[in-house]
């Protein structure tokens, strides 16, 4: 299986906050992104309510 690079613009504070939480949990960012993409495919849509995230 080939890997691919994903590039996205994210607010700095959001990136740092999430990165620190994931570090504490011992989960690489790439694992979270890959899991999100897999859930999008599985659910055939966004697997969370976006209004909670805004």
Short mmCIF file of N, CA, C and O in Angstrom, two decimals:
data_model
loop_
_atom_site.label_atom_id
_atom_site.label_comp_id
_atom_site.label_asym_id
_atom_site.label_seq_id
_atom_site.Cartn_x
_atom_site.Cartn_y
_atom_site.Cartn_z
N UNK A 1 0.85 -1.17 0.00
CA UNK A 1 0.00 0.00 0.00
C UNK A 1 0.90 1.24 0.00
O UNK A 1 1.82 1.36 0.79
N UNK A 2 0.58 2.20 -0.86
CA UNK A 2 1.35 3.43 -0.92
C UNK A 2 0.80 4.44 0.08
O UNK A 2 -0.41 4.51 0.32
N UNK A 3 1.70 5.21 0.66
CA UNK A 3 1.30 6.29 1.56
C UNK A 3 1.12 7.56 0.75
O UNK A 3 1.66 7.70 -0.35
N UNK A 4 0.36 8.50 1.29
CA UNK A 4 0.11 9.78 0.64
C UNK A 4 0.20 10.86 1.70
O UNK A 4 -0.08 10.63 2.88
N UNK A 5 0.60 12.04 1.29
CA UNK A 5 0.71 13.17 2.20
C UNK A 5 -0.54 14.03 2.13
O UNK A 5 -1.05 14.29 1.04
N UNK A 6 -1.04 14.47 3.29
CA UNK A 6 -2.19 15.35 3.38
C UNK A 6 -1.70 16.69 3.92
O UNK A 6 -0.96 16.73 4.90
N UNK A 7 -2.13 17.76 3.29
CA UNK A 7 -1.75 19.10 3.74
C UNK A 7 -3.01 19.90 3.99
O UNK A 7 -3.93 19.91 3.17
N UNK A 8 -3.10 20.54 5.16
CA UNK A 8 -4.28 21.33 5.50
C UNK A 8 -3.88 22.54 6.33
O UNK A 8 -2.94 22.48 7.12
N UNK A 9 -4.61 23.62 6.17
CA UNK A 9 -4.39 24.80 7.00
C UNK A 9 -5.25 24.67 8.26
O UNK A 9 -6.45 24.45 8.19
N UNK A 10 -4.62 24.80 9.39
CA UNK A 10 -5.29 24.67 10.69
C UNK A 10 -4.84 25.83 11.56
O UNK A 10 -3.67 26.21 11.52
N UNK A 11 -5.76 26.38 12.35
CA UNK A 11 -5.38 27.45 13.26
C UNK A 11 -4.26 26.95 14.17
O UNK A 11 -4.30 25.81 14.65
N UNK A 12 -3.27 27.80 14.40
CA UNK A 12 -2.09 27.42 15.17
C UNK A 12 -2.46 26.89 16.55
O UNK A 12 -1.98 25.84 16.97
N UNK A 13 -3.33 27.61 17.27
CA UNK A 13 -3.69 27.19 18.63
C UNK A 13 -4.40 25.84 18.62
O UNK A 13 -4.20 25.02 19.53
N UNK A 14 -5.21 25.59 17.61
CA UNK A 14 -5.92 24.31 17.50
C UNK A 14 -4.90 23.20 17.26
O UNK A 14 -4.96 22.14 17.90
N UNK A 15 -3.96 23.44 16.35
CA UNK A 15 -2.94 22.44 16.05
C UNK A 15 -2.13 22.10 17.29
O UNK A 15 -1.93 20.92 17.62
N UNK A 16 -1.65 23.11 18.01
CA UNK A 16 -0.82 22.89 19.19
C UNK A 16 -1.61 22.17 20.28
O UNK A 16 -1.10 21.24 20.91
N UNK A 17 -2.85 22.61 20.51
CA UNK A 17 -3.67 21.98 21.54
C UNK A 17 -3.93 20.51 21.25
O UNK A 17 -3.78 19.66 22.13
N UNK A 18 -4.31 20.22 20.01
CA UNK A 18 -4.59 18.83 19.64
C UNK A 18 -3.32 17.98 19.66
O UNK A 18 -3.33 16.85 20.14
N UNK A 19 -2.24 18.55 19.18
CA UNK A 19 -0.97 17.82 19.14
C UNK A 19 -0.52 17.44 20.56
O UNK A 19 -0.04 16.32 20.79
N UNK A 20 -0.71 18.33 21.51
CA UNK A 20 -0.31 18.06 22.89
C UNK A 20 -1.18 16.96 23.50
O UNK A 20 -0.69 16.06 24.18
N UNK A 21 -2.47 17.01 23.26
CA UNK A 21 -3.37 15.98 23.77
C UNK A 21 -3.01 14.62 23.18
O UNK A 21 -2.90 13.62 23.89
N UNK A 22 -2.77 14.59 21.87
CA UNK A 22 -2.39 13.33 21.22
C UNK A 22 -1.04 12.83 21.73
O UNK A 22 -0.86 11.62 21.91
N UNK A 23 -0.13 13.73 22.01
CA UNK A 23 1.18 13.34 22.58
C UNK A 23 0.97 12.66 23.92
O UNK A 23 1.54 11.61 24.20
N UNK A 24 0.12 13.26 24.76
CA UNK A 24 -0.16 12.69 26.08
C UNK A 24 -0.81 11.31 25.96
O UNK A 24 -0.58 10.44 26.80
N UNK A 25 -1.61 11.12 24.93
CA UNK A 25 -2.28 9.84 24.71
C UNK A 25 -1.39 8.83 24.00
O UNK A 25 -1.72 7.65 23.93
N UNK A 26 -0.27 9.32 23.47
CA UNK A 26 0.65 8.44 22.76
C UNK A 26 0.15 8.05 21.37
O UNK A 26 0.49 6.98 20.87
N UNK A 27 -0.66 8.92 20.77
CA UNK A 27 -1.24 8.63 19.46
C UNK A 27 -0.66 9.61 18.43
O UNK A 27 -0.82 10.82 18.58
N UNK A 28 -0.02 9.10 17.38
CA UNK A 28 0.49 9.99 16.34
C UNK A 28 -0.64 10.68 15.57
O UNK A 28 -1.72 10.09 15.38
N UNK A 29 -0.42 11.90 15.15
CA UNK A 29 -1.41 12.65 14.38
C UNK A 29 -1.81 11.87 13.14
O UNK A 29 -2.99 11.83 12.78
N UNK A 30 -0.87 11.22 12.50
CA UNK A 30 -1.17 10.47 11.28
C UNK A 30 -2.18 9.36 11.53
O UNK A 30 -3.02 9.07 10.66
N UNK A 31 -2.14 8.75 12.69
CA UNK A 31 -3.10 7.68 13.03
C UNK A 31 -4.50 8.27 13.13
O UNK A 31 -5.48 7.68 12.66
N UNK A 32 -4.63 9.44 13.73
CA UNK A 32 -5.93 10.09 13.89
C UNK A 32 -6.49 10.49 12.52
O UNK A 32 -7.67 10.26 12.23
N UNK A 33 -5.66 11.07 11.68
CA UNK A 33 -6.11 11.48 10.34
C UNK A 33 -6.52 10.26 9.53
O UNK A 33 -7.58 10.26 8.88
N UNK A 34 -5.72 9.22 9.56
CA UNK A 34 -6.05 7.99 8.84
C UNK A 34 -7.37 7.40 9.35
O UNK A 34 -8.21 6.96 8.56
N UNK A 35 -7.56 7.40 10.65
CA UNK A 35 -8.80 6.88 11.24
C UNK A 35 -10.00 7.72 10.82
O UNK A 35 -11.07 7.17 10.53
N UNK A 36 -9.84 9.04 10.80
CA UNK A 36 -10.93 9.92 10.36
C UNK A 36 -11.30 9.63 8.92
O UNK A 36 -12.48 9.49 8.58
N UNK A 37 -10.31 9.52 8.05
CA UNK A 37 -10.58 9.23 6.64
C UNK A 37 -11.29 7.88 6.49
O UNK A 37 -12.22 7.75 5.69
N UNK A 38 -10.88 6.88 7.25
CA UNK A 38 -11.53 5.57 7.18
C UNK A 38 -12.99 5.66 7.64
O UNK A 38 -13.88 5.02 7.06
N UNK A 39 -13.27 6.47 8.67
CA UNK A 39 -14.64 6.64 9.15
C UNK A 39 -15.50 7.38 8.12
O UNK A 39 -16.68 7.08 7.97
N UNK A 40 -14.92 8.33 7.41
CA UNK A 40 -15.64 9.04 6.35
C UNK A 40 -16.07 8.04 5.28
O UNK A 40 -17.22 8.07 4.80
N UNK A 41 -15.16 7.14 4.91
CA UNK A 41 -15.48 6.12 3.91
C UNK A 41 -16.55 5.17 4.46
O UNK A 41 -17.55 4.87 3.79
N UNK A 42 -16.36 4.69 5.69
CA UNK A 42 -17.28 3.73 6.30
C UNK A 42 -18.69 4.30 6.43
O UNK A 42 -19.68 3.65 6.14
N UNK A 43 -18.79 5.55 6.89
CA UNK A 43 -20.10 6.19 7.11
C UNK A 43 -20.65 6.84 5.84
O UNK A 43 -21.79 7.30 5.84
N UNK A 44 -19.80 6.93 4.82
CA UNK A 44 -20.17 7.62 3.59
C UNK A 44 -20.59 9.06 3.88
O UNK A 44 -21.57 9.58 3.37
N UNK A 45 -19.84 9.69 4.76
CA UNK A 45 -20.12 11.06 5.16
C UNK A 45 -19.23 11.46 6.32
O UNK A 45 -18.33 10.72 6.72
N UNK A 46 -19.49 12.62 6.88
CA UNK A 46 -18.71 13.12 8.01
C UNK A 46 -19.16 12.39 9.28
O UNK A 46 -20.34 12.39 9.62
N UNK A 47 -18.24 11.76 10.02
CA UNK A 47 -18.61 10.92 11.15
C UNK A 47 -18.80 11.68 12.47
O UNK A 47 -18.74 11.09 13.54
N UNK A 48 -19.01 12.98 12.40
CA UNK A 48 -19.23 13.76 13.62
C UNK A 48 -20.07 14.97 13.28
O UNK A 48 -20.21 15.32 12.11
N UNK A 49 -20.65 15.58 14.29
CA UNK A 49 -21.47 16.76 14.07
C UNK A 49 -20.56 18.00 14.08
O UNK A 49 -19.97 18.32 15.09
N UNK A 50 -20.48 18.65 12.92
CA UNK A 50 -19.55 19.76 12.78
C UNK A 50 -19.93 20.97 13.62
O UNK A 50 -19.05 21.71 14.04
N UNK A 51 -21.21 21.17 13.92
CA UNK A 51 -21.58 22.34 14.72
C UNK A 51 -20.97 22.28 16.11
O UNK A 51 -20.75 23.30 16.74
N UNK A 52 -20.64 21.09 16.60
CA UNK A 52 -19.98 20.95 17.89
C UNK A 52 -18.51 21.36 17.81
O UNK A 52 -17.88 21.63 18.81
N UNK A 53 -17.96 21.38 16.60
CA UNK A 53 -16.54 21.65 16.40
C UNK A 53 -16.25 23.10 16.08
O UNK A 53 -15.10 23.52 16.08
N UNK A 54 -17.26 23.85 15.73
CA UNK A 54 -17.04 25.24 15.29
C UNK A 54 -17.07 26.23 16.43
O UNK A 54 -17.51 26.04 17.47
#
